[in-house]
Coordinates of C-alpha atoms and ligand atoms in Angstrom, one line a residue:
Chain J
M1 CA 18.1 -14.6 18.6
T2 CA 15.6 -17.3 18.2
V3 CA 14.8 -18.5 14.7
P4 CA 11.6 -20.1 14.5
A5 CA 10.8 -23.4 14.2
A6 CA 8.9 -24.6 10.8
P7 CA 5.6 -25.9 11.2
P8 CA 5.5 -29.4 10.7
A9 CA 5.1 -30.6 7.3
A10 CA 2.0 -31.8 6.0
P11 CA 1.6 -35.7 5.4
L12 CA 2.1 -37.0 2.2
A13 CA -1.1 -38.8 2.1
A14 CA -3.7 -37.7 3.5
P15 CA -5.7 -39.4 6.3
P16 CA -9.0 -41.2 4.5
A17 CA -11.0 -38.6 5.9
A18 CA -8.9 -35.5 5.8
P19 CA -10.6 -32.9 2.6
L20 CA -8.0 -31.9 0.6
A21 CA -6.3 -29.0 1.7
A22 CA -7.4 -25.9 0.0
P23 CA -5.4 -23.5 -2.0
P24 CA -5.0 -20.2 0.2
A25 CA -7.2 -17.5 -1.4
A26 CA -5.9 -15.6 -4.2
P27 CA -3.9 -12.3 -3.5
L28 CA -5.3 -8.7 -4.1
A29 CA -2.4 -6.7 -4.9
L30 CA 1.5 -7.0 -5.5
L31 CA 4.3 -4.7 -4.3
A32 CA 6.7 -4.8 -7.6
E33 CA 9.8 -3.2 -6.1
L34 CA 11.6 -3.0 -9.3
T35 CA 15.2 -1.5 -7.4
H36 CA 17.0 -0.5 -4.5
R37 CA 18.6 2.7 -6.2
C38 CA 17.4 6.0 -4.3
P39 CA 18.9 9.3 -5.0
L40 CA 17.3 10.0 -1.2
R41 CA 18.2 8.4 2.1
C42 CA 15.1 8.5 4.2
P43 CA 16.4 7.5 7.7
Y44 CA 13.0 5.5 8.1
C45 CA 13.5 3.4 4.4
S46 CA 11.6 0.4 4.5
N47 CA 13.7 -1.2 2.2
P48 CA 16.0 -3.9 4.2
T49 CA 19.6 -2.6 5.5
A50 CA 21.3 -5.0 3.2
L51 CA 20.3 -3.3 -0.1
A52 CA 20.3 -5.1 -3.4
R53 CA 22.8 -4.3 -6.3
P54 CA 21.4 -3.2 -9.0
G55 CA 23.7 -5.8 -11.3
E56 CA 21.0 -8.6 -9.5
E57 CA 18.2 -6.5 -10.5
L58 CA 15.6 -8.4 -12.7
D59 CA 15.0 -7.5 -16.2
T60 CA 12.4 -6.1 -18.3
A61 CA 11.1 -9.3 -19.8
T62 CA 10.7 -10.9 -16.3
W63 CA 9.0 -8.5 -14.6
A64 CA 6.6 -9.1 -17.7
R65 CA 6.4 -12.7 -16.9
V66 CA 5.6 -11.8 -13.1
F67 CA 2.6 -9.4 -14.1
Q68 CA 0.9 -11.7 -16.1
E69 CA 1.6 -14.3 -13.4
A70 CA 0.3 -12.1 -10.5
A71 CA -3.0 -11.2 -12.3
A72 CA -3.7 -14.6 -13.4
L73 CA -3.5 -15.5 -9.5
G74 CA -5.5 -12.9 -9.2
C75 CA -3.9 -10.2 -7.9
L76 CA -5.7 -7.0 -8.9
Q77 CA -3.3 -4.0 -8.5
V78 CA 0.1 -3.9 -9.1
H79 CA 1.9 -1.1 -6.8
L80 CA 5.5 -0.2 -8.6
S81 CA 7.8 0.8 -5.5
G82 CA 11.5 0.8 -4.6
G83 CA 13.8 2.6 -3.7
E84 CA 12.6 5.1 -6.9
P85 CA 11.2 3.2 -9.2
T86 CA 12.2 5.7 -12.5
A87 CA 15.7 4.9 -11.5
R88 CA 14.6 2.0 -13.4
R89 CA 15.7 2.8 -17.0
D90 CA 12.6 0.5 -18.4
I91 CA 10.1 2.2 -16.7
V92 CA 7.8 3.3 -19.3
A93 CA 7.9 -0.4 -20.6
L94 CA 7.5 -2.1 -17.3
V95 CA 4.1 0.5 -16.7
R96 CA 2.7 -0.6 -20.4
A97 CA 3.9 -4.6 -19.0
A98 CA 1.8 -4.3 -15.7
S99 CA -1.2 -2.3 -17.5
E100 CA -1.2 -5.3 -20.6
A101 CA -1.3 -7.7 -17.7
G102 CA -4.6 -6.0 -16.6
L103 CA -3.4 -5.0 -13.2
Y104 CA -4.3 -1.3 -11.8
T105 CA -0.9 0.2 -12.0
N106 CA 0.4 2.6 -9.3
L107 CA 3.9 4.1 -9.2
I108 CA 5.3 4.7 -5.8
T109 CA 7.8 7.8 -5.9
S110 CA 9.7 10.4 -4.7
G111 CA 8.8 12.3 -8.0
V112 CA 12.7 13.8 -8.0
L113 CA 13.6 11.5 -11.7
T114 CA 10.5 12.2 -14.0
G115 CA 10.0 14.9 -15.8
E116 CA 7.1 16.3 -18.4
A117 CA 8.3 13.7 -21.4
K118 CA 8.9 10.6 -19.1
L119 CA 5.0 11.6 -17.0
Q120 CA 3.9 11.6 -20.2
A121 CA 5.2 8.4 -21.8
L122 CA 4.2 6.8 -18.4
A123 CA 0.6 8.3 -18.4
E124 CA -0.2 6.8 -22.3
A125 CA 1.6 3.4 -21.1
G126 CA -1.0 3.2 -18.8
L127 CA -0.3 4.7 -15.3
D128 CA -3.1 5.1 -13.4
H129 CA -2.1 6.3 -10.2
V130 CA 0.9 8.1 -8.7
Q131 CA 1.7 8.5 -5.2
L132 CA 4.1 10.9 -4.4
S133 CA 6.2 10.9 -1.2
V134 CA 7.2 14.0 1.1
Q135 CA 9.1 14.2 4.1
D136 CA 8.2 17.5 5.5
A137 CA 6.0 20.7 4.3
E138 CA 9.0 22.6 5.3
P139 CA 11.8 22.8 2.3
V140 CA 14.4 22.8 4.7
S141 CA 13.5 20.3 6.9
A142 CA 12.1 18.2 4.1
D143 CA 15.6 18.1 1.7
R144 CA 17.3 17.8 6.0
I145 CA 15.0 14.4 6.4
G146 CA 15.2 13.1 2.3
G147 CA 19.0 13.9 2.6
Y148 CA 18.8 14.8 -0.9
R149 CA 19.5 19.0 -1.4
G150 CA 16.6 20.7 -3.7
G151 CA 14.6 17.7 -3.5
H152 CA 11.4 19.1 -1.9
A153 CA 11.1 21.8 -4.5
K154 CA 11.5 19.1 -7.2
K155 CA 9.2 16.9 -5.8
L156 CA 6.2 20.1 -6.0
D157 CA 7.3 20.4 -9.6
F158 CA 6.7 17.0 -10.3
A159 CA 3.5 17.0 -8.1
R160 CA 2.1 19.8 -10.3
L161 CA 2.7 17.9 -13.5
V162 CA 0.7 15.3 -11.6
H163 CA -2.1 17.2 -11.4
A164 CA -1.9 18.8 -14.9
S165 CA -2.0 15.2 -16.4
G166 CA -5.0 14.5 -14.9
L167 CA -3.8 11.3 -13.1
P168 CA -5.3 11.1 -10.0
L169 CA -2.4 11.7 -7.2
T170 CA -2.3 10.8 -3.4
L171 CA 0.3 12.4 -1.5
N172 CA 2.2 9.8 0.7
A173 CA 3.8 11.9 4.3
V174 CA 6.1 9.5 6.6
V175 CA 5.6 11.5 9.6
H176 CA 7.7 11.3 13.0
R177 CA 8.8 13.5 15.8
Q178 CA 10.7 15.7 13.5
N179 CA 8.0 16.5 11.6
L180 CA 4.6 15.7 13.2
D181 CA 3.9 19.4 14.1
R182 CA 3.8 20.4 10.6
L183 CA 0.8 17.8 10.0
P184 CA -1.3 21.1 9.5
Q185 CA 0.8 22.7 6.8
L186 CA 1.2 19.2 5.0
I187 CA -2.6 19.0 4.9
E188 CA -3.0 22.3 3.2
L189 CA 0.2 20.9 0.5
A190 CA -2.1 18.0 -0.1
L191 CA -4.5 20.2 -1.0
D192 CA -2.7 22.7 -3.1
L193 CA -0.9 20.0 -5.1
G194 CA -4.4 19.4 -6.0
A195 CA -4.1 15.8 -4.5
G196 CA -7.3 13.7 -3.9
R197 CA -6.1 11.8 -1.3
L198 CA -3.2 12.0 1.6
E199 CA -2.1 9.1 3.5
V200 CA -0.3 10.3 6.5
A201 CA 1.6 7.3 7.6
H202 CA 3.6 6.7 11.0
V203 CA 6.8 5.1 10.4
Q204 CA 7.1 1.2 10.9
Y205 CA 10.2 0.3 12.8
Y206 CA 12.4 -2.3 11.8
G207 CA 15.3 -2.1 9.4
W208 CA 16.6 1.5 8.7
A209 CA 13.6 3.1 10.8
L210 CA 14.4 1.1 13.8
A211 CA 18.5 1.7 13.8
N212 CA 16.9 5.6 13.9
R213 CA 14.5 5.1 16.4
D214 CA 15.7 7.7 18.9
A215 CA 15.5 10.8 16.4
L216 CA 12.1 9.4 15.0
L217 CA 9.3 8.4 17.6
P218 CA 6.7 11.0 18.7
T219 CA 5.7 11.9 21.7
R220 CA 2.3 11.2 23.0
A221 CA 1.6 15.1 22.9
Q222 CA 2.4 14.9 19.3
L223 CA 0.4 11.9 18.4
E224 CA -2.4 13.7 19.9
A225 CA -3.0 16.7 18.6
A226 CA -1.8 15.3 15.0
T227 CA -4.9 12.6 15.9
A228 CA -7.2 16.1 16.6
T229 CA -5.9 17.6 13.4
V230 CA -6.8 14.8 11.0
E231 CA -10.2 14.2 12.5
A232 CA -11.0 17.9 12.1
A233 CA -9.3 18.1 8.5
R234 CA -11.5 15.0 7.7
R235 CA -14.9 16.4 8.5
A236 CA -13.6 20.2 6.9
L237 CA -12.8 18.5 4.1
K238 CA -15.2 16.0 3.0
G239 CA -15.7 15.6 -0.7
R240 CA -12.2 17.5 -0.9
L241 CA -9.1 14.9 0.6
V242 CA -9.6 11.5 1.8
I243 CA -7.1 11.5 5.0
D244 CA -5.5 7.9 5.6
Y245 CA -4.1 7.8 9.2
V246 CA -3.1 5.1 11.4
V247 CA -1.9 5.6 15.1
P248 CA 1.4 3.9 15.4
D249 CA 2.0 1.0 17.3
Y250 CA 4.1 2.6 19.8
Y251 CA 0.7 4.1 21.2
A252 CA -1.8 1.4 20.2
K253 CA -3.3 -1.0 22.7
R254 CA -3.8 -3.7 19.5
P255 CA -1.3 -4.1 16.5
K256 CA -2.4 -3.3 13.3
S257 CA -3.7 -6.1 10.6
C258 CA -0.4 -5.9 8.7
M259 CA -0.4 -6.8 4.9
G260 CA -3.8 -8.1 6.1
G261 CA -2.4 -11.3 7.4
W262 CA 0.5 -12.7 5.8
G263 CA 0.1 -14.1 2.8
R264 CA -3.6 -13.9 2.7
Q265 CA -4.1 -10.8 -0.1
F266 CA -0.1 -9.4 -1.0
L267 CA 2.7 -10.3 -1.6
A268 CA 5.9 -8.7 -2.6
V269 CA 8.9 -9.4 -5.1
S270 CA 12.0 -7.9 -4.3
P271 CA 14.5 -6.3 -7.1
A272 CA 16.6 -9.5 -6.9
G273 CA 13.4 -11.5 -7.6
R274 CA 12.7 -13.3 -4.4
V275 CA 8.9 -13.4 -3.5
L276 CA 7.9 -12.1 -0.1
P277 CA 4.7 -12.1 2.4
C278 CA 6.1 -8.1 2.7
H279 CA 8.6 -6.4 1.9
A280 CA 10.2 -6.4 5.2
A281 CA 10.5 -10.3 5.5
E282 CA 13.1 -10.8 3.3
S283 CA 15.2 -9.5 7.0
L284 CA 13.8 -12.4 9.1
P285 CA 16.2 -15.1 9.3
G286 CA 15.7 -19.1 8.6
F287 CA 13.6 -18.5 5.7
D288 CA 14.6 -19.5 2.1
F289 CA 12.3 -17.4 0.1
P290 CA 10.9 -18.6 -3.3
N291 CA 12.8 -16.3 -6.4
V292 CA 11.2 -15.7 -9.7
R293 CA 13.8 -16.5 -11.6
Q294 CA 13.2 -20.2 -10.7
V295 CA 9.2 -20.6 -9.8
S296 CA 6.2 -19.6 -10.2
L297 CA 4.3 -16.7 -8.3
Q298 CA 1.5 -19.6 -8.0
W299 CA 4.1 -22.2 -6.2
A300 CA 5.5 -19.4 -4.3
W301 CA 2.0 -18.1 -3.0
E302 CA 0.2 -21.7 -2.9
D303 CA 3.2 -24.2 -2.0
S304 CA 6.2 -22.5 -0.4
E305 CA 7.1 -22.9 3.3
A306 CA 7.9 -19.3 3.4
F307 CA 4.3 -17.8 2.6
N308 CA 3.1 -21.1 4.4
R309 CA 4.7 -20.6 7.8
F310 CA 2.5 -17.8 9.7
R311 CA -0.2 -17.7 6.9
G312 CA -3.9 -18.1 9.3
T313 CA -3.8 -19.0 12.9
G314 CA -2.5 -22.3 13.1
W315 CA 1.1 -21.1 14.0
M316 CA -0.1 -18.9 16.8
P317 CA 1.8 -18.9 20.2
L318 CA -0.3 -18.1 22.8
P319 CA -1.6 -15.1 23.8
C320 CA -2.7 -15.0 19.9
R321 CA -4.3 -18.5 19.9
G322 CA -7.9 -18.7 20.8
C323 CA -7.6 -14.9 20.8
E324 CA -10.6 -13.3 19.8
R325 CA -8.9 -11.4 17.5
A326 CA -7.1 -14.2 15.8
E327 CA -8.6 -13.3 12.5
L328 CA -8.8 -9.9 12.6
D329 CA -5.1 -8.6 13.5
W330 CA -3.5 -12.1 12.6
G331 CA -1.3 -11.9 15.4
G332 CA 0.5 -8.4 14.6
C333 CA 3.7 -7.8 12.1
R334 CA 6.2 -10.7 12.0
C335 CA 8.6 -8.3 11.5
Q336 CA 8.1 -6.0 14.3
A337 CA 7.6 -9.4 16.6
F338 CA 11.2 -10.2 15.1
A339 CA 12.8 -6.7 15.8
L340 CA 11.1 -6.2 19.5
T341 CA 11.7 -10.3 20.5
G342 CA 14.2 -11.8 18.8
D343 CA 11.1 -14.3 17.3
A344 CA 9.2 -13.6 14.3
A345 CA 6.7 -16.0 15.6
S346 CA 5.7 -14.1 18.8
T347 CA 2.6 -12.0 19.6
D348 CA 3.5 -8.5 17.8
P349 CA 4.4 -6.7 21.2
A350 CA 2.4 -3.6 20.1
C351 CA -0.7 -5.8 21.5
A352 CA -0.9 -5.3 25.1
L353 CA -1.5 -8.8 25.5
S354 CA 2.0 -9.4 24.6
P355 CA 4.7 -10.5 27.5
H356 CA 7.1 -7.6 25.6
H357 CA 4.5 -4.8 25.5
G358 CA 6.3 -3.1 27.9
V359 CA 9.9 -2.4 25.6
L360 CA 7.2 -0.2 23.5
S361 CA 7.3 2.3 26.0
L362 CA 10.8 1.8 27.1
A363 CA 11.7 2.8 24.0
V364 CA 9.4 6.0 24.1
D365 CA 11.1 7.2 27.2
A366 CA 14.2 6.6 25.9
A367 CA 13.3 8.2 22.3
I368 CA 12.5 11.8 24.0
E369 CA 15.8 11.9 25.9
A370 CA 17.4 11.4 22.4
G371 CA 18.5 13.7 20.0
T372 CA 17.6 14.4 16.0
A373 CA 20.6 13.0 14.3
F374 CA 20.2 10.2 11.0
T375 CA 21.5 7.2 10.3
Y376 CA 21.0 7.7 6.6
R377 CA 20.1 5.0 4.1
E378 CA 23.0 3.9 2.0
P379 CA 24.1 0.9 0.1
Q380 CA 27.2 0.8 2.2
K381 CA 26.2 1.6 5.1
I382 CA 24.6 -1.4 8.3
P383 CA 23.3 0.7 10.9
G384 CA 23.7 -1.2 14.4
Chain T
M1 CA -24.4 15.7 -5.2
T2 CA -27.8 16.1 -6.9
L3 CA -28.1 14.1 -9.7
S4 CA -31.2 14.6 -12.3
G5 CA -31.9 12.5 -15.6
A6 CA -29.8 15.2 -17.9
S7 CA -26.9 14.3 -15.4
V8 CA -24.0 13.2 -17.4
L9 CA -21.5 10.9 -15.3
R10 CA -18.1 9.4 -15.9
L11 CA -16.0 7.3 -13.7
G12 CA -14.3 9.2 -11.0
R13 CA -10.5 10.3 -11.1
G14 CA -8.3 7.0 -11.3
M15 CA -11.6 4.9 -11.0
R16 CA -11.7 1.5 -13.3
L17 CA -14.3 -0.8 -13.8
R18 CA -12.9 -4.5 -14.6
E19 CA -13.4 -8.0 -14.4
D20 CA -11.9 -10.1 -11.7
K21 CA -11.9 -12.8 -12.7
A22 CA -10.3 -15.2 -10.2
R23 CA -13.4 -14.2 -7.8
G24 CA -16.3 -14.6 -10.0
Q25 CA -16.9 -11.0 -10.3
W26 CA -16.6 -7.2 -11.7
V27 CA -14.6 -4.4 -9.2
V28 CA -14.3 -0.9 -9.5
L29 CA -10.5 -0.1 -8.7
G30 CA -9.7 3.1 -7.5
P31 CA -6.5 4.2 -5.5
E32 CA -6.0 2.3 -2.6
R33 CA -9.8 1.4 -2.9
M34 CA -11.7 -1.5 -4.5
F35 CA -15.8 -1.5 -4.4
V36 CA -17.2 -4.7 -5.6
P37 CA -20.9 -3.3 -7.3
D38 CA -24.3 -6.0 -6.6
E39 CA -25.4 -6.9 -9.9
I40 CA -27.9 -3.7 -10.1
A41 CA -25.0 -1.4 -9.1
L42 CA -22.4 -3.1 -12.2
E43 CA -25.6 -3.3 -14.8
V44 CA -25.9 0.8 -13.9
L45 CA -21.6 1.4 -14.0
R46 CA -21.5 -0.6 -17.0
L47 CA -23.6 2.5 -18.3
V48 CA -21.3 5.0 -17.3
D49 CA -19.5 6.7 -20.3
G50 CA -19.3 10.2 -19.5
A51 CA -21.8 10.8 -23.1
R52 CA -25.2 9.2 -21.9
P53 CA -27.6 11.0 -19.5
V54 CA -29.1 9.2 -16.6
D55 CA -32.3 9.2 -18.7
A56 CA -30.6 7.2 -21.6
M57 CA -29.3 4.3 -19.1
V58 CA -32.6 4.3 -17.6
D59 CA -34.8 3.6 -21.0
D60 CA -32.1 1.0 -21.4
L61 CA -32.7 -0.8 -18.0
A62 CA -36.5 -0.2 -18.5
T63 CA -36.5 -1.9 -21.6
R64 CA -33.9 -4.6 -20.7
F65 CA -36.0 -5.7 -17.1
A66 CA -39.1 -4.3 -18.3
A67 CA -39.5 -2.6 -15.0
P68 CA -41.9 0.5 -14.6
R69 CA -39.2 3.7 -15.8
E70 CA -40.1 6.4 -12.9
E71 CA -39.3 3.7 -10.0
I72 CA -35.7 2.6 -12.5
L73 CA -35.6 6.3 -12.0
G74 CA -35.1 6.5 -8.6
D75 CA -33.7 4.0 -7.7
V76 CA -30.5 4.2 -9.9
L77 CA -30.1 8.3 -9.0
A78 CA -30.2 7.3 -5.2
M79 CA -27.5 4.6 -6.5
L80 CA -25.2 7.2 -8.3
E81 CA -25.6 9.8 -5.6
D82 CA -24.1 7.3 -3.4
L83 CA -21.7 6.0 -5.8
A84 CA -20.6 10.1 -6.5
A85 CA -20.3 10.8 -2.9
K86 CA -17.9 7.6 -2.8
G87 CA -16.1 8.8 -5.7
V88 CA -16.5 6.2 -7.9
V89 CA -18.8 8.4 -10.4
T90 CA -18.5 11.8 -11.2
A91 CA -20.4 14.0 -13.2
Ligands
SF4_401 S1 11.7 6.1 1.4 FE1 13.2 7.5 0.6 S2 15.4 6.5 0.4 FE2 13.9 5.1 0.5 S3 13.3 4.7 -1.4 FE3 11.7 6.2 -0.9 S4 12.0 8.2 -1.1 FE4 13.8 6.3 -1.4
SF4_402 S1 -3.9 -11.2 21.2 FE1 -2.7 -11.4 19.7 S2 -4.8 -11.8 18.4 FE2 -5.2 -11.2 19.8 S3 -5.4 -8.8 19.7 FE3 -2.7 -9.7 20.5 S4 -2.2 -10.0 18.7 FE4 -4.0 -10.0 17.9

């Protein structure tokens, strides 16, 4: 496996005529991964395969400092995520701290741990928005995918509580071969539950999802049907439901702008305090990600080698270098580049211009032949 | 949504108007969305409080900007209809 080379270190004294490098633009959003604990075991979970232990988690006061620093740095939003963020006993205090820092506070949750009293407390603490994940529209399948019996019914109860509380609700459906055929029912479900937004997110294949790729990759026919369904629903439901939908990488010709570019708009803090340009970056080798226990968020964002390594376009190899889309998609996803080429500094293979683009169609062909068994997300299990 | 001078508007569900000091601007934040209102839209949004009808907003603006009331009413209604279509404000 190739460990990407670090960019040349900046000279200590700038050459006379060179202007001082401007600090990078401020980040817009913070993803706070409060914990990796979760009662569900989704086989596509975006948490790293090496899950943080509960004992490593940052405490309430440290998170409160992180929220203050994020707001001072320019973040406008915080996504409180996990794992399951409400598995933290101090979740209400954390929401209050984020809200008091002036951040728009979004809770990304599986909904299975929150009853009426806790939701009420979260709303009073200043929560602005709830994003609830569902695994399928059909309860038996949903519970099988999430690896948690009775989970779907609990989610529906939770969604009704959210709606009754007046908080805005987004339903998030991660879709793949084993549930994509029920996209029309998922749209119905979003309407029934009073969600204002439905996010239809195709699985991103790294970490747990890469280990389960054969069981999850959709077929082209499924994908075409899904795209048609979304287009029709968007027209029919204009003004009632916003549907976010992006074509998955394995069938795309050009990559997505992952995180809006490395270190450009977004930063994540892991349960143990590591500051990351994207929630999946922790599994990239050859990085020394800064930790909020040792450094300020500002230093991590502006000065750390990890954030500067893939920032901008200077690091880009061919065919990205000089490409007219270089500042539109920023060369795609570093984690996917690493997962599929062994080199985080290569062009994302989702791009048809990448010499590795062929591995995607090979994976699609292999998946069509494969079964439906999952490797569930579990702390002790390392997918191979 | 068709609005009139009698319409009473508030910010949409989950929408927050807030200063963005780092970038020297004001923003409307919503679920996975962000709008940067221009100067005039910002003046209008600041008057959206769920109590004041559009007519009262227009009176306020007409006094402060010394502009003809009828003209302002037309502009404000058009702007609010656009913001309502985006979910930023709601009746
Ligand atoms: S994807 Fe599933 S297992 Fe992972 S944190 Fe979310 S609900 Fe839990
Ligand atoms: S070559 Fe690089 S910059 Fe150009 S479209 Fe492909 S991934 Fe994007």
